[in-house]
PDB file of C-alpha atoms in Angstrom:
ATOM      1  CA  UNK A   1      82.520  53.107  95.973  1.00  0.00           C
ATOM      2  CA  UNK A   2      79.735  49.777  95.456  1.00  0.00           C
ATOM      3  CA  UNK A   3      82.914  46.967  96.169  1.00  0.00           C
ATOM      4  CA  UNK A   4      84.425  49.221  98.478  1.00  0.00           C
ATOM      5  CA  UNK A   5      81.448  49.404 100.701  1.00  0.00           C
ATOM      6  CA  UNK A   6      80.519  46.695 100.483  1.00  0.00           C
ATOM      7  CA  UNK A   7      83.946  44.859 101.751  1.00  0.00           C
ATOM      8  CA  UNK A   8      83.853  47.439 104.272  1.00  0.00           C
ATOM      9  CA  UNK A   9      80.493  46.314 105.703  1.00  0.00           C
ATOM     10  CA  UNK A  10      81.609  42.693 106.182  1.00  0.00           C
ATOM     11  CA  UNK A  11      84.713  43.939 108.119  1.00  0.00           C
ATOM     12  CA  UNK A  12      83.388  46.061 110.065  1.00  0.00           C
ATOM     13  CA  UNK A  13      80.687  43.391 111.091  1.00  0.00           C
ATOM     14  CA  UNK A  14      83.152  40.981 111.775  1.00  0.00           C
ATOM     15  CA  UNK A  15      84.741  43.491 114.184  1.00  0.00           C
ATOM     16  CA  UNK A  16      81.487  43.901 116.123  1.00  0.00           C
ATOM     17  CA  UNK A  17      80.955  40.195 116.543  1.00  0.00           C
ATOM     18  CA  UNK A  18      84.324  40.105 118.264  1.00  0.00           C
ATOM     19  CA  UNK A  19      83.484  43.187 120.674  1.00  0.00           C
ATOM     20  CA  UNK A  20      81.240  43.231 124.024  1.00  0.00           C
ATOM     21  CA  UNK A  21      77.724  44.472 123.558  1.00  0.00           C
ATOM     22  CA  UNK A  22      77.164  47.518 124.594  1.00  0.00           C
ATOM     23  CA  UNK A  23      73.733  49.369 125.929  1.00  0.00           C
ATOM     24  CA  UNK A  24      74.933  52.281 125.844  1.00  0.00           C
ATOM     25  CA  UNK A  25      75.838  54.969 123.328  1.00  0.00           C
ATOM     26  CA  UNK A  26      79.140  55.210 124.353  1.00  0.00           C
ATOM     27  CA  UNK A  27      81.867  56.777 121.534  1.00  0.00           C
ATOM     28  CA  UNK A  28      84.557  54.663 123.603  1.00  0.00           C
ATOM     29  CA  UNK A  29      83.184  51.166 120.982  1.00  0.00           C
ATOM     30  CA  UNK A  30      84.935  52.991 118.383  1.00  0.00           C
ATOM     31  CA  UNK A  31      88.186  52.876 120.246  1.00  0.00           C
ATOM     32  CA  UNK A  32      87.784  49.038 121.303  1.00  0.00           C
ATOM     33  CA  UNK A  33      86.822  48.311 117.822  1.00  0.00           C
ATOM     34  CA  UNK A  34      90.087  50.293 116.394  1.00  0.00           C
ATOM     35  CA  UNK A  35      92.056  48.259 118.218  1.00  0.00           C
ATOM     36  CA  UNK A  36      91.258  45.270 115.992  1.00  0.00           C
ATOM     37  CA  UNK A  37      93.143  44.997 112.411  1.00  0.00           C
ATOM     38  CA  UNK A  38      90.177  43.844 111.115  1.00  0.00           C
ATOM     39  CA  UNK A  39      88.154  46.836 111.461  1.00  0.00           C
ATOM     40  CA  UNK A  40      90.715  49.541 110.829  1.00  0.00           C
ATOM     41  CA  UNK A  41      91.244  47.553 107.090  1.00  0.00           C
ATOM     42  CA  UNK A  42      86.913  48.204 106.914  1.00  0.00           C
ATOM     43  CA  UNK A  43      87.404  51.664 107.984  1.00  0.00           C
ATOM     44  CA  UNK A  44      90.032  51.959 104.830  1.00  0.00           C
ATOM     45  CA  UNK A  45      88.056  50.383 102.975  1.00  0.00           C
ATOM     46  CA  UNK A  46      85.618  52.656 103.696  1.00  0.00           C
ATOM     47  CA  UNK A  47      87.252  55.682 103.326  1.00  0.00           C
ATOM     48  CA  UNK A  48      88.122  54.510  99.723  1.00  0.00           C
ATOM     49  CA  UNK A  49      84.373  54.036  99.443  1.00  0.00           C
ATOM     50  CA  UNK A  50      83.559  57.715 100.869  1.00  0.00           C
ATOM     51  CA  UNK A  51      86.758  59.305  98.803  1.00  0.00           C
ATOM     52  CA  UNK A  52      84.982  57.683  95.352  1.00  0.00           C
ATOM     53  CA  UNK A  53      81.288  58.643  96.568  1.00  0.00           C
ATOM     54  CA  UNK A  54      82.679  62.164  96.955  1.00  0.00           C
ATOM     55  CA  UNK A  55      83.739  62.806  93.936  1.00  0.00           C
ATOM     56  CA  UNK A  56      80.625  61.074  92.521  1.00  0.00           C
ATOM     57  CA  UNK A  57      78.411  63.416  94.606  1.00  0.00           C
ATOM     58  CA  UNK A  58      80.341  66.027  92.225  1.00  0.00           C
ATOM     59  CA  UNK A  59      78.344  65.891  89.323  1.00  0.00           C
ATOM     60  CA  UNK A  60      75.938  62.702  90.213  1.00  0.00           C
ATOM     61  CA  UNK A  61      72.502  63.622  91.580  1.00  0.00           C
ATOM     62  CA  UNK A  62      72.306  61.912  95.308  1.00  0.00           C
ATOM     63  CA  UNK A  63      69.166  59.837  94.254  1.00  0.00           C
ATOM     64  CA  UNK A  64      71.879  58.215  92.518  1.00  0.00           C
ATOM     65  CA  UNK A  65      75.069  57.976  94.772  1.00  0.00           C
ATOM     66  CA  UNK A  66      73.035  57.141  97.544  1.00  0.00           C
ATOM     67  CA  UNK A  67      70.872  54.825  96.722  1.00  0.00           C
ATOM     68  CA  UNK A  68      74.123  52.781  95.049  1.00  0.00           C
ATOM     69  CA  UNK A  69      75.789  52.666  98.091  1.00  0.00           C
ATOM     70  CA  UNK A  70      73.082  50.337  98.497  1.00  0.00           C
ATOM     71  CA  UNK A  71      74.345  48.012  96.092  1.00  0.00           C
ATOM     72  CA  UNK A  72      77.153  47.543  98.721  1.00  0.00           C
ATOM     73  CA  UNK A  73      74.888  45.380 101.180  1.00  0.00           C
ATOM     74  CA  UNK A  74      74.237  42.819  97.853  1.00  0.00           C
ATOM     75  CA  UNK A  75      78.799  42.511  98.067  1.00  0.00           C
ATOM     76  CA  UNK A  76      78.400  42.047 101.750  1.00  0.00           C
ATOM     77  CA  UNK A  77      76.022  38.953 101.759  1.00  0.00           C
ATOM     78  CA  UNK A  78      77.988  37.127  99.064  1.00  0.00           C
ATOM     79  CA  UNK A  79      81.123  37.585 100.391  1.00  0.00           C
ATOM     80  CA  UNK A  80      79.184  36.471 103.695  1.00  0.00           C
ATOM     81  CA  UNK A  81      78.394  33.249 102.228  1.00  0.00           C
ATOM     82  CA  UNK A  82      81.605  32.821 100.471  1.00  0.00           C
ATOM     83  CA  UNK A  83      83.929  33.414 103.603  1.00  0.00           C
ATOM     84  CA  UNK A  84      82.076  33.598 106.414  1.00  0.00           C
ATOM     85  CA  UNK A  85      79.821  30.655 105.281  1.00  0.00           C
ATOM     86  CA  UNK A  86      75.993  32.900 105.938  1.00  0.00           C
ATOM     87  CA  UNK A  87      73.149  31.270 104.677  1.00  0.00           C
ATOM     88  CA  UNK A  88      70.530  33.122 102.805  1.00  0.00           C
ATOM     89  CA  UNK A  89      66.822  32.350 101.883  1.00  0.00           C
ATOM     90  CA  UNK A  90      65.748  32.260  98.746  1.00  0.00           C
ATOM     91  CA  UNK A  91      63.342  35.274  99.223  1.00  0.00           C
ATOM     92  CA  UNK A  92      66.312  37.228 100.693  1.00  0.00           C
ATOM     93  CA  UNK A  93      68.375  36.424  96.777  1.00  0.00           C
ATOM     94  CA  UNK A  94      65.552  37.337  95.189  1.00  0.00           C
ATOM     95  CA  UNK A  95      65.215  40.894  97.078  1.00  0.00           C
ATOM     96  CA  UNK A  96      69.548  41.396  95.944  1.00  0.00           C
ATOM     97  CA  UNK A  97      68.363  41.132  92.558  1.00  0.00           C
ATOM     98  CA  UNK A  98      65.776  43.816  92.628  1.00  0.00           C
ATOM     99  CA  UNK A  99      68.024  45.848  94.300  1.00  0.00           C
ATOM    100  CA  UNK A 100      70.036  45.744  91.259  1.00  0.00           C
ATOM    101  CA  UNK A 101      67.380  46.488  88.878  1.00  0.00           C
ATOM    102  CA  UNK A 102      66.536  49.503  90.832  1.00  0.00           C
ATOM    103  CA  UNK A 103      69.943  50.731  90.605  1.00  0.00           C
ATOM    104  CA  UNK A 104      69.952  50.635  86.938  1.00  0.00           C
ATOM    105  CA  UNK A 105      67.049  51.540  86.007  1.00  0.00           C
ATOM    106  CA  UNK A 106      68.310  55.111  88.864  1.00  0.00           C
ATOM    107  CA  UNK A 107      72.031  54.841  86.264  1.00  0.00           C
ATOM    108  CA  UNK A 108      69.295  55.040  83.564  1.00  0.00           C
ATOM    109  CA  UNK A 109      67.542  57.931  84.690  1.00  0.00           C
ATOM    110  CA  UNK A 110      70.108  60.271  86.555  1.00  0.00           C
ATOM    111  CA  UNK A 111      71.274  63.450  84.724  1.00  0.00           C
ATOM    112  CA  UNK A 112      74.691  64.682  85.484  1.00  0.00           C
ATOM    113  CA  UNK A 113      75.202  68.649  86.939  1.00  0.00           C
ATOM    114  CA  UNK A 114      76.984  70.157  89.717  1.00  0.00           C
ATOM    115  CA  UNK A 115      75.096  70.904  93.143  1.00  0.00           C
ATOM    116  CA  UNK A 116      73.871  74.284  93.936  1.00  0.00           C
ATOM    117  CA  UNK A 117      74.965  75.874  96.959  1.00  0.00           C
ATOM    118  CA  UNK A 118      73.186  75.407 100.380  1.00  0.00           C
ATOM    119  CA  UNK A 119      71.280  78.678 102.413  1.00  0.00           C
ATOM    120  CA  UNK A 120      72.049  79.444 105.748  1.00  0.00           C
ATOM    121  CA  UNK A 121      69.358  77.657 106.934  1.00  0.00           C
ATOM    122  CA  UNK A 122      69.715  74.999 105.281  1.00  0.00           C
ATOM    123  CA  UNK A 123      73.205  74.482 106.930  1.00  0.00           C
ATOM    124  CA  UNK A 124      71.630  75.967 110.400  1.00  0.00           C
ATOM    125  CA  UNK A 125      69.038  72.036 109.746  1.00  0.00           C
ATOM    126  CA  UNK A 126      72.099  70.151 109.804  1.00  0.00           C
ATOM    127  CA  UNK A 127      74.053  71.399 112.803  1.00  0.00           C
ATOM    128  CA  UNK A 128      70.529  70.849 114.021  1.00  0.00           C
ATOM    129  CA  UNK A 129      70.081  67.200 113.367  1.00  0.00           C
ATOM    130  CA  UNK A 130      73.539  65.798 114.723  1.00  0.00           C
ATOM    131  CA  UNK A 131      72.314  67.059 118.009  1.00  0.00           C
ATOM    132  CA  UNK A 132      68.768  64.975 117.136  1.00  0.00           C
ATOM    133  CA  UNK A 133      70.169  62.027 115.889  1.00  0.00           C
ATOM    134  CA  UNK A 134      72.949  61.934 118.900  1.00  0.00           C
ATOM    135  CA  UNK A 135      69.762  62.002 121.098  1.00  0.00           C
ATOM    136  CA  UNK A 136      67.792  59.267 119.619  1.00  0.00           C
ATOM    137  CA  UNK A 137      70.598  57.181 119.386  1.00  0.00           C
ATOM    138  CA  UNK A 138      71.188  57.497 123.256  1.00  0.00           C
ATOM    139  CA  UNK A 139      67.425  56.032 123.742  1.00  0.00           C
ATOM    140  CA  UNK A 140      67.868  53.571 120.877  1.00  0.00           C
ATOM    141  CA  UNK A 141      71.004  51.364 122.634  1.00  0.00           C
ATOM    142  CA  UNK A 142      68.311  49.584 124.863  1.00  0.00           C
ATOM    143  CA  UNK A 143      66.646  47.798 121.559  1.00  0.00           C
ATOM    144  CA  UNK A 144      68.240  44.660 121.070  1.00  0.00           C
ATOM    145  CA  UNK A 145      68.441  41.580 118.194  1.00  0.00           C
ATOM    146  CA  UNK A 146      67.004  42.491 114.866  1.00  0.00           C
ATOM    147  CA  UNK A 147      64.769  45.028 116.035  1.00  0.00           C
ATOM    148  CA  UNK A 148      68.280  47.042 117.417  1.00  0.00           C
ATOM    149  CA  UNK A 149      70.123  46.754 114.605  1.00  0.00           C
ATOM    150  CA  UNK A 150      66.615  47.974 112.125  1.00  0.00           C
ATOM    151  CA  UNK A 151      66.393  51.259 114.398  1.00  0.00           C
ATOM    152  CA  UNK A 152      70.116  51.768 115.154  1.00  0.00           C
ATOM    153  CA  UNK A 153      70.779  51.320 111.360  1.00  0.00           C
ATOM    154  CA  UNK A 154      68.193  53.479 110.166  1.00  0.00           C
ATOM    155  CA  UNK A 155      69.661  55.895 112.392  1.00  0.00           C
ATOM    156  CA  UNK A 156      73.075  55.579 111.295  1.00  0.00           C
ATOM    157  CA  UNK A 157      71.855  55.957 107.295  1.00  0.00           C
ATOM    158  CA  UNK A 158      69.863  59.543 108.553  1.00  0.00           C
ATOM    159  CA  UNK A 159      73.820  60.338 109.515  1.00  0.00           C
ATOM    160  CA  UNK A 160      75.221  59.379 106.456  1.00  0.00           C
ATOM    161  CA  UNK A 161      72.422  60.685 105.010  1.00  0.00           C
ATOM    162  CA  UNK A 162      73.166  64.095 106.377  1.00  0.00           C
ATOM    163  CA  UNK A 163      76.639  63.938 105.303  1.00  0.00           C
ATOM    164  CA  UNK A 164      76.109  63.182 101.874  1.00  0.00           C
ATOM    165  CA  UNK A 165      74.124  66.319 101.621  1.00  0.00           C
ATOM    166  CA  UNK A 166      76.735  68.365 103.088  1.00  0.00           C
ATOM    167  CA  UNK A 167      79.364  66.441  99.818  1.00  0.00           C
ATOM    168  CA  UNK A 168      77.500  67.270  97.490  1.00  0.00           C
ATOM    169  CA  UNK A 169      77.927  70.841  97.331  1.00  0.00           C
ATOM    170  CA  UNK A 170      81.202  70.585  99.127  1.00  0.00           C
ATOM    171  CA  UNK A 171      81.942  68.436  96.420  1.00  0.00           C
ATOM    172  CA  UNK A 172      82.019  71.912  93.769  1.00  0.00           C
ATOM    173  CA  UNK A 173      84.260  73.530  95.882  1.00  0.00           C
ATOM    174  CA  UNK A 174      87.540  73.708  93.835  1.00  0.00           C
ATOM    175  CA  UNK A 175      89.713  75.937  96.101  1.00  0.00           C
ATOM    176  CA  UNK A 176      92.029  75.219  99.171  1.00  0.00           C
ATOM    177  CA  UNK A 177      89.819  78.261 101.129  1.00  0.00           C
ATOM    178  CA  UNK A 178      86.690  77.616  99.577  1.00  0.00           C
ATOM    179  CA  UNK A 179      86.511  73.285 100.916  1.00  0.00           C
ATOM    180  CA  UNK A 180      88.113  73.684 104.561  1.00  0.00           C
ATOM    181  CA  UNK A 181      86.550  77.435 104.749  1.00  0.00           C
ATOM    182  CA  UNK A 182      83.056  75.688 104.680  1.00  0.00           C
ATOM    183  CA  UNK A 183      81.164  74.530 107.863  1.00  0.00           C
ATOM    184  CA  UNK A 184      79.892  71.924 105.353  1.00  0.00           C
ATOM    185  CA  UNK A 185      82.961  69.921 105.687  1.00  0.00           C
ATOM    186  CA  UNK A 186      83.007  69.647 109.709  1.00  0.00           C
ATOM    187  CA  UNK A 187      79.323  69.072 109.556  1.00  0.00           C
ATOM    188  CA  UNK A 188      79.998  66.292 107.428  1.00  0.00           C
ATOM    189  CA  UNK A 189      83.091  64.934 109.598  1.00  0.00           C
ATOM    190  CA  UNK A 190      80.560  65.094 112.755  1.00  0.00           C
ATOM    191  CA  UNK A 191      77.857  63.146 111.237  1.00  0.00           C
ATOM    192  CA  UNK A 192      80.016  60.225 109.705  1.00  0.00           C
ATOM    193  CA  UNK A 193      81.787  60.192 112.844  1.00  0.00           C
ATOM    194  CA  UNK A 194      78.107  59.868 114.439  1.00  0.00           C
ATOM    195  CA  UNK A 195      76.492  57.218 111.859  1.00  0.00           C
ATOM    196  CA  UNK A 196      80.005  54.990 112.355  1.00  0.00           C
ATOM    197  CA  UNK A 197      79.132  54.958 115.985  1.00  0.00           C
ATOM    198  CA  UNK A 198      75.611  54.221 115.569  1.00  0.00           C
ATOM    199  CA  UNK A 199      76.249  51.343 112.500  1.00  0.00           C
ATOM    200  CA  UNK A 200      79.049  49.669 114.945  1.00  0.00           C
ATOM    201  CA  UNK A 201      76.199  49.500 117.776  1.00  0.00           C
ATOM    202  CA  UNK A 202      74.115  48.462 114.898  1.00  0.00           C
ATOM    203  CA  UNK A 203      76.314  45.200 113.758  1.00  0.00           C
ATOM    204  CA  UNK A 204      76.357  44.195 117.430  1.00  0.00           C
ATOM    205  CA  UNK A 205      73.205  43.505 118.043  1.00  0.00           C
ATOM    206  CA  UNK A 206      71.951  41.212 115.315  1.00  0.00           C
ATOM    207  CA  UNK A 207      71.651  40.982 112.142  1.00  0.00           C
ATOM    208  CA  UNK A 208      74.324  42.563 109.077  1.00  0.00           C
ATOM    209  CA  UNK A 209      72.184  42.866 106.770  1.00  0.00           C
ATOM    210  CA  UNK A 210      69.607  43.934 108.665  1.00  0.00           C
ATOM    211  CA  UNK A 211      71.887  46.772 110.224  1.00  0.00           C
ATOM    212  CA  UNK A 212      72.915  47.765 106.541  1.00  0.00           C
ATOM    213  CA  UNK A 213      69.746  47.782 104.798  1.00  0.00           C
ATOM    214  CA  UNK A 214      68.134  49.762 107.265  1.00  0.00           C
ATOM    215  CA  UNK A 215      71.171  51.996 106.973  1.00  0.00           C
ATOM    216  CA  UNK A 216      70.737  52.416 103.089  1.00  0.00           C
ATOM    217  CA  UNK A 217      66.826  52.764 103.814  1.00  0.00           C
ATOM    218  CA  UNK A 218      67.614  55.586 106.336  1.00  0.00           C
ATOM    219  CA  UNK A 219      70.047  57.083 103.939  1.00  0.00           C
ATOM    220  CA  UNK A 220      68.406  57.147 100.843  1.00  0.00           C
ATOM    221  CA  UNK A 221      65.004  59.369 101.180  1.00  0.00           C
ATOM    222  CA  UNK A 222      66.053  62.483 103.282  1.00  0.00           C
ATOM    223  CA  UNK A 223      69.100  62.758 100.694  1.00  0.00           C
ATOM    224  CA  UNK A 224      67.383  62.242  97.397  1.00  0.00           C
ATOM    225  CA  UNK A 225      64.427  64.813  98.604  1.00  0.00           C
ATOM    226  CA  UNK A 226      66.936  67.220  99.489  1.00  0.00           C
ATOM    227  CA  UNK A 227      68.818  67.045  95.926  1.00  0.00           C
ATOM    228  CA  UNK A 228      65.840  67.123  94.240  1.00  0.00           C
ATOM    229  CA  UNK A 229      64.575  70.787  96.381  1.00  0.00           C
ATOM    230  CA  UNK A 230      67.448  72.782  97.295  1.00  0.00           C
ATOM    231  CA  UNK A 231      70.231  70.856  95.332  1.00  0.00           C
ATOM    232  CA  UNK A 232      69.717  71.237  91.314  1.00  0.00           C
ATOM    233  CA  UNK A 233      69.845  67.289  91.175  1.00  0.00           C
ATOM    234  CA  UNK A 234      68.298  66.543  87.886  1.00  0.00           C
ATOM    235  CA  UNK A 235      66.677  63.487  85.917  1.00  0.00           C
ATOM    236  CA  UNK A 236      66.879  63.121  81.751  1.00  0.00           C
ATOM    237  CA  UNK A 237      63.702  64.320  80.038  1.00  0.00           C
ATOM    238  CA  UNK A 238      60.967  61.539  80.233  1.00  0.00           C
ATOM    239  CA  UNK A 239      62.362  59.439  82.938  1.00  0.00           C
ATOM    240  CA  UNK A 240      61.498  60.347  85.601  1.00  0.00           C
ATOM    241  CA  UNK A 241      58.686  57.423  86.012  1.00  0.00           C
ATOM    242  CA  UNK A 242      62.473  55.565  85.367  1.00  0.00           C
ATOM    243  CA  UNK A 243      63.889  56.947  88.651  1.00  0.00           C
ATOM    244  CA  UNK A 244      60.974  57.400  90.513  1.00  0.00           C
ATOM    245  CA  UNK A 245      60.480  53.168  89.696  1.00  0.00           C
ATOM    246  CA  UNK A 246      64.150  52.713  90.447  1.00  0.00           C
ATOM    247  CA  UNK A 247      64.175  54.651  93.884  1.00  0.00           C
ATOM    248  CA  UNK A 248      61.291  52.584  94.919  1.00  0.00           C
ATOM    249  CA  UNK A 249      62.150  48.967  94.240  1.00  0.00           C
ATOM    250  CA  UNK A 250      65.728  49.879  95.695  1.00  0.00           C
ATOM    251  CA  UNK A 251      64.473  51.231  98.609  1.00  0.00           C
ATOM    252  CA  UNK A 252      61.646  48.303  98.800  1.00  0.00           C
ATOM    253  CA  UNK A 253      64.079  45.727  98.266  1.00  0.00           C
ATOM    254  CA  UNK A 254      66.369  47.090 101.067  1.00  0.00           C
ATOM    255  CA  UNK A 255      63.645  47.275 103.363  1.00  0.00           C
ATOM    256  CA  UNK A 256      62.499  43.917 102.253  1.00  0.00           C
ATOM    257  CA  UNK A 257      65.689  42.394 103.755  1.00  0.00           C
ATOM    258  CA  UNK A 258      65.157  43.508 106.893  1.00  0.00           C
ATOM    259  CA  UNK A 259      62.391  41.328 106.771  1.00  0.00           C
ATOM    260  CA  UNK A 260      64.564  38.154 106.719  1.00  0.00           C
ATOM    261  CA  UNK A 261      66.701  39.308 109.506  1.00  0.00           C
ATOM    262  CA  UNK A 262      67.939  36.951 112.548  1.00  0.00           C
ATOM    263  CA  UNK A 263      70.920  37.189 114.855  1.00  0.00           C
ATOM    264  CA  UNK A 264      74.030  36.707 112.895  1.00  0.00           C
ATOM    265  CA  UNK A 265      76.832  36.655 115.687  1.00  0.00           C
ATOM    266  CA  UNK A 266      76.748  35.293 119.356  1.00  0.00           C
ATOM    267  CA  UNK A 267      78.189  38.107 121.532  1.00  0.00           C
ATOM    268  CA  UNK A 268      79.764  38.677 125.347  1.00  0.00           C
ATOM    269  CA  UNK A 269      77.381  40.732 126.377  1.00  0.00           C
ATOM    270  CA  UNK A 270      79.110  43.823 128.516  1.00  0.00           C
ATOM    271  CA  UNK A 271      76.877  43.625 132.011  1.00  0.00           C
ATOM    272  CA  UNK A 272      77.598  40.297 132.358  1.00  0.00           C
ATOM    273  CA  UNK A 273      80.464  39.435 134.992  1.00  0.00           C
ATOM    274  CA  UNK A 274      83.731  38.088 133.561  1.00  0.00           C
ATOM    275  CA  UNK A 275      83.464  34.746 135.770  1.00  0.00           C
ATOM    276  CA  UNK A 276      80.552  34.107 133.693  1.00  0.00           C
ATOM    277  CA  UNK A 277      81.050  35.901 130.764  1.00  0.00           C
ATOM    278  CA  UNK A 278      80.366  32.825 127.856  1.00  0.00           C
ATOM    279  CA  UNK A 279      83.643  32.514 125.077  1.00  0.00           C
ATOM    280  CA  UNK A 280      83.369  33.990 121.769  1.00  0.00           C
ATOM    281  CA  UNK A 281      81.764  32.527 119.521  1.00  0.00           C
ATOM    282  CA  UNK A 282      82.498  33.117 115.163  1.00  0.00           C
ATOM    283  CA  UNK A 283      79.935  34.974 113.399  1.00  0.00           C
ATOM    284  CA  UNK A 284      77.424  32.300 112.034  1.00  0.00           C
ATOM    285  CA  UNK A 285      73.657  32.709 110.604  1.00  0.00           C
ATOM    286  CA  UNK A 286      70.873  31.011 111.799  1.00  0.00           C
ATOM    287  CA  UNK A 287      69.059  31.919 108.814  1.00  0.00           C
TER     288      UNK A 287
END
């Protein structure tokens, strides 16, 4: 899952860098991105990561699975250095190492267990959250640069977090009728699409590292809280301190990565007249 998400982040970033920057919450961006083979390969890797994460959520607590998704950021960064010639400062390399330490602590503290079902009120709140996230994204698209990457990435993370909350009890449905008749399945799809659109917009506006780190931070906390309070997620006895430390370290690392975010892409701006548009540049870093 970690490897698949890391490759997906890199491929989708490269595709977003070749697409004109959008200043509106336009779902048509996904259609334009889908016209690029690189983006479709990235979506394929993301689907693979999603399936593996879905299977993991059948027994593993959300605080572990969602935090582990953040480790894909390390794969993205390393591939960016090797393939796209990104340049990572020493402090960012240290934060990536800290991220792995946090994930290791979470793995050691998590106790596998099936999820409890969600009540009707919780399902209704998940449905309402789609509208809240989409409305927030409608206004956030006006932000540019690293700030735009962080805000839109955070909203994408909240959307993916809601999708993860839907997936945890859904993964324990073992009959076709129970699976396809569960409203959580359709909420999962809608939240994932909204999150995907917001992530594409975030990657257009600045640093890929900033967008993905903000997405991981925004997606970790809500899922962890809901998982522990409502879904029956468990920690091995006597290891609660290790789980808390691992979660805090992981979250601090991904948030810390956004501090070093500066634009990595040079884009064509969507509202500039055609004859004034600058040529597209390859993905690069100014850090």
